[in-house]
Amino acid sequence: MNLNQSHLDAAGRTPSLYRPESEHDACGVGFVASTKGERSNRVLRLGLESLCHLNHRGAMDADSKTGDGAGLLTQIPYGLFREEVARLGHDLTDDEDLAIGFIFLPHDNAYAQARCKAIVEEVVEERNLFLFGWREVPINIRILGEKAQVTMPRIEQALIGRGPGITSDEYERLLFLARNQIEKRVSEEQIKNFYIASFSHRSIVYKGLLVSPSLETFYRDLSRPEYETALCIFHQRYSTNTFPTWSLGQPFRMLAHNGE
């Protein structure tokens, strides 16, 4: 049976729109998960290792450092962020009260950065949520290629607390609506180069305009043993009809999307 016949049924008809002869390369994606739902650093380590094996699924610039983008989505590592909340002068009585907004701020405009953060704070308050404070994400900029460095946003995390009487599902819904509201207000003020990578009390995204083996080195959080998760969805982007950007690298915010 040749390639053109392999997808035909017994009557010689085509049962689907799939055409194997039209197969193309695409992004690399996969996941690691604990079947028992147990959080561990091992799940993260396996996810990062698997992501490195997908490096060939994305393009690479001539500098061998700038790629189409790579990243991963995990559960929020409470062991890491508990101490950050304490550093900001607050107590976290229930881990699931914590939400993280992972935010790319405009890289070249201090006023725009301040205004974007003010909008985040305003919306969080309007949604009856509590802002513990801001955290500048520890990074290693030297691992980036020149193009990625020139366009790199200021990367910060908003640490958010749940309001009283809000259930887990209601909390996630409020965060989803808050994210949309923040993006809308920033857009209305015509501020460019703002992006929310994730805004949730269940998951967090670490991503960047880099090649997959560089992700752990760039984000120092990913090397910390306190980073524990029961699942890890990883992605190496292959840009097809758009130029690589920080916002389009590994565009998972709810679960998955191809970014195009």
C-alpha angles and dihedrals in degrees: 000000000000126000094262092054098044094085097048123103126230092278092052093253126134107246096194144013092257116119115187091195088063093055114139136183115263144167120314116237138166145139144227121206140170109243088211093050091241119153118230141152088239092071090055092047092051090048093052091047091050091048090055089057088059094059090108091061092070132060122249132213123235090262089065089227106074113076137170089269139277138201149137142235121219140158114279108275100230093185089063098043099041089075091046091056089049090049088057089055101258138111122231105212094176121028092214090060088073122092126180127212108200104201138186108206125196106280101210106039123068093189092052090049092052093045093050091051090049090053091051090051093047094051094045089054093046089054090054092248128132128238112215090187145269130299125199105222113239109242141168105224093182091075091065128092120243095261092050092049093050093053099033113133125222102265118214138156126222110214108211133188131210120252122235120283096013117135122220094257092044089051093053091047091051090051092050091051091045091054092052092046092050093050091048094052093046090050092049089056088051094237111161132210096030119135138163110217093187138349110184147114090222108045142023133200127216111188142144149167094275143096117278098251089058097056097088093044093049096048107049091194089071091063095055118106090218089069102102129167139160093218139031125188111192132191139187110195125224108195111220110165104004134057116255114267136168092250095051097049109109096345100199112141105143100011114309145338130166095235096228 
